[in-house]
Amino acid sequence: MPFPSDDIKITNPDGSPAFVLLDADATVRDALAALPSKRSSRAYTYVVLPLRGRQFLVPRWIEVELLAIASGRDITDMRIADLPALLGQIDPAAEVDVGGKWLRASALTDRFAPVQAVEQNDTTMSQGRALRDAHPAFRLVILRGGQVLGLYLQEILAGSGLPGDPFQRTPAFLAEEATAGDEPPMFGIDDKPPVLNQGGGGAPQPAASQPRTINGWIEGAETAGTRSATWRVIAKDEPLLLSAPYELKFDIDAPRATSLVTGGNIETLAATMQEDETIELLVELSVDKSEFDIYGRKNATLYLRKSGPSLNRVTFSITPKQTGKRTVKALLYTHNELFQEFSLTFTVTDKLEQARPGTLPGAITTQQTGIDLGSAIARRTLAGKDRVSLVIVRQTKGYEFILQGPVVKRAIVTIEPQTLIDSLANIRNDFLNQIVMRKDEATQTKWPYLEPDTKVAEAEHQKSLKILAGVGRRMFRSIFENGEGGADVAEMGQLIRELSQRHELSVQVVADRFNFPWAMLYDREEINPPAPEGFWGFKHIIQYLPEYRRGDITSFSPALPAAGGRLPMAFICDSSIDGQFKVSVVGDQKAFLSSLPTVTPQIIETKDEVFELLGGTDAPPFIYFYCHAESMLPGEQGKTGARAGVDASYITVTNGGKITLEELKDEAHTGRPRLKSAPFVFLNACQGAELSPEQYAGLLPYFIARGARGAIGTEVNTPVNFGAEFARKFIEELAKGERSVGEILLELRKWYLNEQRNVCGLVYALHSSGDLIVERS
């Protein structure tokens, strides 16, 4: 049954048109010429403007007037299609006096949201009502044969009085046809100018005059606990009320006084953009379902142009379900890769009298991590790789997995932290004992992976692949097929299999206490014979992003500078390894690096030299460790029976033995000014980046806190000869400046797999953007 004509608004009760239909490029001046000359009729007439597809802009003229008043500028010659951009230039807390009733400027966002259009003959009454009610201002356009027939509305703004007309001051439109007594000649009701109440936020400034940033703020009903149409910004000293509705909002504009979080200056990006280019930024919300309800969408897109504010805002509707400290995370992506994470922790109360401004200083706390937008865009150097982000957030029960790629997929993976720790320990032991330390089957006198010659016999290689495939398949099943998750977990597992098998991926992993050896993951069921391309580490570039543990937003160029064509580097080593294993691997590396024409090495072998290097600010852009190291877990006792726990983690040097993390923190404290070069660190050591959910509490995060932009480290005990040879090849390729670190790591793994029949390349993990590359000049 077609949509009933009686419910379609075409004319007003007095017979005047309910709307005017304009061209897509019509200006405010054009609209004024088409609208009724009588102010009381003009103010409540709708303006209908086609957008892309079956979408329209449908503001009432009074809403255009209010936007002009709130923005404080002459918009007469602006295109109506560009008016939503003004919403980003006004203080959302500002209020306009509408004939004795205050309307908040932020409420205009709903009125300028795109409106869907449907064909009358193809739409039932119930379908139309559902579509109308889905619009934030309850509006729907009805078509007949593709042409606008009328509007289906729920009126939400009535007018007992009008504000001053901002367009009366434009001489060309002085309502010359108005009748005497229709309205005051200059300002409107009571002959008073329009009043703008800033609500403590200060006068709004045009975005073009200030650096733009990503703003995030939260709004609630004017009276806490109600569902009032009048909303206000919630400040940091106000708790949220249990079960009350709130809206979390984001835009890109000049910094706002009301923002809880701001995403750093994005102007570095503008120089690289074309005038007509639009960049899409996806905002994804992550909440613990036991703490908050989210109504409607969990992600939305911001659209950014070269200049001016974002073309829109995004809004998420949330309601707190538990009292106490409760956290919401907002994840920001560009080109399928995470670049910023906002963490907002709210104090939730069940007492109405406490949900008021100023009742609790520090009621809302925030943390912002990641890189700025310009750095994120500049990173795109990996050729031929489909980009995928996997974000893992700890929840009350299990972990939320958010996969961002061709589609967005979410799943709650139910696995206990202790189960995860036990699983990682078993994986580490399996790799160490069944592969690295396994004697060859023929003679039982050789260790194939410990020999100076890193080439492994075919029979031993096939045996290793089969063992690894079994381990990697168990890893896959332990996450996605453990019997604890629902259909969403199985669907995510199937999607990951399909993506992995059909594409070569650049995978970013950001994990909240969920470290996992993704390079060893095996995505096939068949292990006899095993398929080498089934291992993620032999097919994809996998990156763990440490900047999300820094506690701030940083700006990292993907370029490691090599002035004069040579990459400055520090080589921190322990020469006693040569005597311990009766080899010359350290000596050989010193000679190799000294002869390499693309690097300038500084050899460091004493504690004092290490403290001086890491305690200052002038370290070179590349720091290479070849030494013994051990990352200790909380409560873990060292072999010597001395100090225990994370601070007992250590590295070794030639002259001085062990340097514990505790000593590093004492002598080269993380609170000092960061290393200016933001170096890339290669920690080529036993247990240098050991598999552990607590890994971020050890050696690697120390280097990140000192300013390192990332690191490559070993995930299990590394064979001495293999480690030295692998590092020489890696550094030689890195210093050439022809490929990124992600591409080099993947190609080296493949080379050892195919040419040397050696699987040990999988023990190296990249805790850095894979796009880092040496820039030689």
mmCIF file of N, CA and C in Angstrom, residues 625-677:
data_model
loop_
_atom_site.group_PDB
_atom_site.id
_atom_site.type_symbol
_atom_site.label_atom_id
_atom_site.label_comp_id
_atom_site.label_asym_id
_atom_site.label_seq_id
_atom_site.Cartn_x
_atom_site.Cartn_y
_atom_site.Cartn_z
ATOM 1 N N PHE A 625 71.239 -3.568 19.333
ATOM 2 C CA PHE A 625 71.767 -4.342 20.460
ATOM 3 C C PHE A 625 72.045 -5.765 19.999
ATOM 4 N N TYR A 626 73.239 -6.262 20.330
ATOM 5 C CA TYR A 626 73.493 -7.699 20.204
ATOM 6 C C TYR A 626 74.107 -8.136 21.531
ATOM 7 N N CYS A 627 73.273 -8.796 22.342
ATOM 8 C CA CYS A 627 73.701 -9.099 23.702
ATOM 9 C C CYS A 627 72.760 -10.137 24.295
ATOM 10 N N HIS A 628 73.037 -10.518 25.531
ATOM 11 C CA HIS A 628 72.067 -11.301 26.278
ATOM 12 C C HIS A 628 71.035 -10.347 26.863
ATOM 13 N N ALA A 629 69.804 -10.806 26.987
ATOM 14 C CA ALA A 629 68.757 -9.998 27.617
ATOM 15 C C ALA A 629 67.693 -10.928 28.161
ATOM 16 N N GLU A 630 66.984 -10.449 29.140
ATOM 17 C CA GLU A 630 65.872 -11.214 29.683
ATOM 18 C C GLU A 630 64.796 -10.239 30.154
ATOM 19 N N SER A 631 63.569 -10.491 29.702
ATOM 20 C CA SER A 631 62.422 -9.694 30.133
ATOM 21 C C SER A 631 61.709 -10.447 31.242
ATOM 22 N N MET A 632 61.692 -9.876 32.422
ATOM 23 C CA MET A 632 61.100 -10.536 33.586
ATOM 24 C C MET A 632 59.633 -10.144 33.719
ATOM 25 N N LEU A 633 58.817 -11.087 34.200
ATOM 26 C CA LEU A 633 57.412 -10.837 34.456
ATOM 27 C C LEU A 633 57.221 -10.367 35.894
ATOM 28 N N PRO A 634 56.078 -9.748 36.193
ATOM 29 C CA PRO A 634 55.823 -9.372 37.582
ATOM 30 C C PRO A 634 55.911 -10.581 38.508
ATOM 31 N N GLY A 635 56.741 -10.481 39.548
ATOM 32 C CA GLY A 635 56.896 -11.573 40.503
ATOM 33 C C GLY A 635 57.879 -12.640 40.088
ATOM 34 N N GLU A 636 58.380 -12.581 38.836
ATOM 35 C CA GLU A 636 59.313 -13.614 38.365
ATOM 36 C C GLU A 636 60.683 -13.400 39.001
ATOM 37 N N GLN A 637 61.330 -14.513 39.398
ATOM 38 C CA GLN A 637 62.637 -14.467 40.038
ATOM 39 C C GLN A 637 63.721 -14.733 39.007
ATOM 40 N N GLY A 638 64.753 -13.913 38.998
ATOM 41 C CA GLY A 638 65.866 -14.134 38.087
ATOM 42 C C GLY A 638 66.651 -15.380 38.440
ATOM 43 N N LYS A 639 67.417 -15.900 37.489
ATOM 44 C CA LYS A 639 68.180 -17.124 37.710
ATOM 45 C C LYS A 639 69.219 -16.966 38.807
ATOM 46 N N THR A 640 69.685 -15.759 38.995
ATOM 47 C CA THR A 640 70.736 -15.554 39.996
ATOM 48 C C THR A 640 70.175 -15.518 41.410
ATOM 49 N N GLY A 641 68.838 -15.500 41.515
ATOM 50 C CA GLY A 641 68.233 -15.421 42.838
ATOM 51 C C GLY A 641 68.301 -14.030 43.424
ATOM 52 N N ALA A 642 68.639 -13.047 42.568
ATOM 53 C CA ALA A 642 68.769 -11.664 43.051
ATOM 54 C C ALA A 642 67.408 -10.984 42.970
ATOM 55 N N ARG A 643 67.338 -9.863 42.291
ATOM 56 C CA ARG A 643 66.111 -9.079 42.265
ATOM 57 C C ARG A 643 65.062 -9.761 41.382
ATOM 58 N N ALA A 644 63.787 -9.460 41.678
ATOM 59 C CA ALA A 644 62.702 -10.105 40.965
ATOM 60 C C ALA A 644 61.822 -9.060 40.305
ATOM 61 N N GLY A 645 60.965 -9.518 39.395
ATOM 62 C CA GLY A 645 59.984 -8.651 38.773
ATOM 63 C C GLY A 645 60.493 -7.918 37.552
ATOM 64 N N VAL A 646 59.644 -7.050 37.019
ATOM 65 C CA VAL A 646 59.920 -6.381 35.750
ATOM 66 C C VAL A 646 61.224 -5.590 35.790
ATOM 67 N N ASP A 647 61.484 -4.883 36.880
ATOM 68 C CA ASP A 647 62.686 -4.049 36.948
ATOM 69 C C ASP A 647 63.972 -4.859 36.990
ATOM 70 N N ALA A 648 63.847 -6.175 37.174
ATOM 71 C CA ALA A 648 65.032 -7.039 37.128
ATOM 72 C C ALA A 648 65.360 -7.475 35.703
ATOM 73 N N SER A 649 64.515 -7.117 34.727
ATOM 74 C CA SER A 649 64.846 -7.363 33.320
ATOM 75 C C SER A 649 66.177 -6.700 33.007
ATOM 76 N N TYR A 650 66.950 -7.293 32.117
ATOM 77 C CA TYR A 650 68.305 -6.776 31.915
ATOM 78 C C TYR A 650 68.793 -6.990 30.501
ATOM 79 N N ILE A 651 69.834 -6.223 30.149
ATOM 80 C CA ILE A 651 70.670 -6.468 28.977
ATOM 81 C C ILE A 651 72.098 -6.597 29.484
ATOM 82 N N THR A 652 72.981 -7.114 28.647
ATOM 83 C CA THR A 652 74.391 -7.247 29.044
ATOM 84 C C THR A 652 75.281 -6.472 28.088
ATOM 85 N N VAL A 653 76.422 -6.004 28.611
ATOM 86 C CA VAL A 653 77.445 -5.359 27.792
ATOM 87 C C VAL A 653 78.791 -5.978 28.128
ATOM 88 N N THR A 654 79.785 -5.702 27.296
ATOM 89 C CA THR A 654 81.094 -6.339 27.457
ATOM 90 C C THR A 654 81.727 -5.981 28.795
ATOM 91 N N ASN A 655 81.831 -4.705 29.054
ATOM 92 C CA ASN A 655 82.543 -4.223 30.243
ATOM 93 C C ASN A 655 81.530 -3.742 31.259
ATOM 94 N N GLY A 656 81.076 -4.614 32.123
ATOM 95 C CA GLY A 656 80.118 -4.219 33.139
ATOM 96 C C GLY A 656 79.029 -5.232 33.377
ATOM 97 N N GLY A 657 78.926 -6.231 32.492
ATOM 98 C CA GLY A 657 77.942 -7.278 32.717
ATOM 99 C C GLY A 657 76.521 -6.782 32.540
ATOM 100 N N LYS A 658 75.656 -7.136 33.495
ATOM 101 C CA LYS A 658 74.235 -6.833 33.377
ATOM 102 C C LYS A 658 73.925 -5.365 33.677
ATOM 103 N N ILE A 659 72.983 -4.843 32.884
ATOM 104 C CA ILE A 659 72.375 -3.542 33.179
ATOM 105 C C ILE A 659 70.888 -3.804 33.344
ATOM 106 N N THR A 660 70.400 -3.690 34.559
ATOM 107 C CA THR A 660 68.989 -3.971 34.796
ATOM 108 C C THR A 660 68.127 -2.790 34.370
ATOM 109 N N LEU A 661 66.856 -3.078 34.174
ATOM 110 C CA LEU A 661 65.910 -2.027 33.841
ATOM 111 C C LEU A 661 65.846 -0.995 34.970
ATOM 112 N N GLU A 662 66.000 -1.452 36.185
ATOM 113 C CA GLU A 662 66.009 -0.544 37.330
ATOM 114 C C GLU A 662 67.159 0.450 37.220
ATOM 115 N N GLU A 663 68.340 -0.030 36.812
ATOM 116 C CA GLU A 663 69.490 0.864 36.643
ATOM 117 C C GLU A 663 69.262 1.848 35.501
ATOM 118 N N LEU A 664 68.676 1.344 34.392
ATOM 119 C CA LEU A 664 68.396 2.244 33.271
ATOM 120 C C LEU A 664 67.458 3.363 33.694
ATOM 121 N N LYS A 665 66.439 3.008 34.469
ATOM 122 C CA LYS A 665 65.486 4.019 34.931
ATOM 123 C C LYS A 665 66.143 5.017 35.887
ATOM 124 N N ASP A 666 67.122 4.543 36.642
ATOM 125 C CA ASP A 666 67.829 5.441 37.565
ATOM 126 C C ASP A 666 68.767 6.386 36.820
ATOM 127 N N GLU A 667 69.556 5.834 35.896
ATOM 128 C CA GLU A 667 70.618 6.603 35.248
ATOM 129 C C GLU A 667 70.155 7.324 33.966
ATOM 130 N N ALA A 668 69.135 6.812 33.320
ATOM 131 C CA ALA A 668 68.624 7.436 32.088
ATOM 132 C C ALA A 668 67.098 7.409 32.173
ATOM 133 N N HIS A 669 66.576 8.200 33.086
ATOM 134 C CA HIS A 669 65.171 8.124 33.469
ATOM 135 C C HIS A 669 64.253 8.505 32.310
ATOM 136 N N THR A 670 63.080 7.854 32.268
ATOM 137 C CA THR A 670 62.125 8.124 31.186
ATOM 138 C C THR A 670 61.530 9.515 31.274
ATOM 139 N N GLY A 671 61.656 10.170 32.421
ATOM 140 C CA GLY A 671 61.134 11.520 32.567
ATOM 141 C C GLY A 671 62.011 12.582 31.938
ATOM 142 N N ARG A 672 63.231 12.212 31.520
ATOM 143 C CA ARG A 672 64.104 13.195 30.879
ATOM 144 C C ARG A 672 63.583 13.547 29.486
ATOM 145 N N PRO A 673 64.068 14.656 28.907
ATOM 146 C CA PRO A 673 63.667 14.977 27.530
ATOM 147 C C PRO A 673 63.940 13.800 26.603
ATOM 148 N N ARG A 674 63.007 13.543 25.721
ATOM 149 C CA ARG A 674 63.102 12.358 24.864
ATOM 150 C C ARG A 674 64.207 12.495 23.819
ATOM 151 N N LEU A 675 64.623 11.344 23.317
ATOM 152 C CA LEU A 675 65.648 11.305 22.276
ATOM 153 C C LEU A 675 65.120 12.019 21.031
ATOM 154 N N LYS A 676 65.843 13.030 20.584
ATOM 155 C CA LYS A 676 65.351 13.898 19.523
ATOM 156 C C LYS A 676 65.167 13.165 18.191
ATOM 157 N N SER A 677 65.986 12.169 17.936
ATOM 158 C CA SER A 677 65.921 11.479 16.646
ATOM 159 C C SER A 677 64.802 10.450 16.585
#
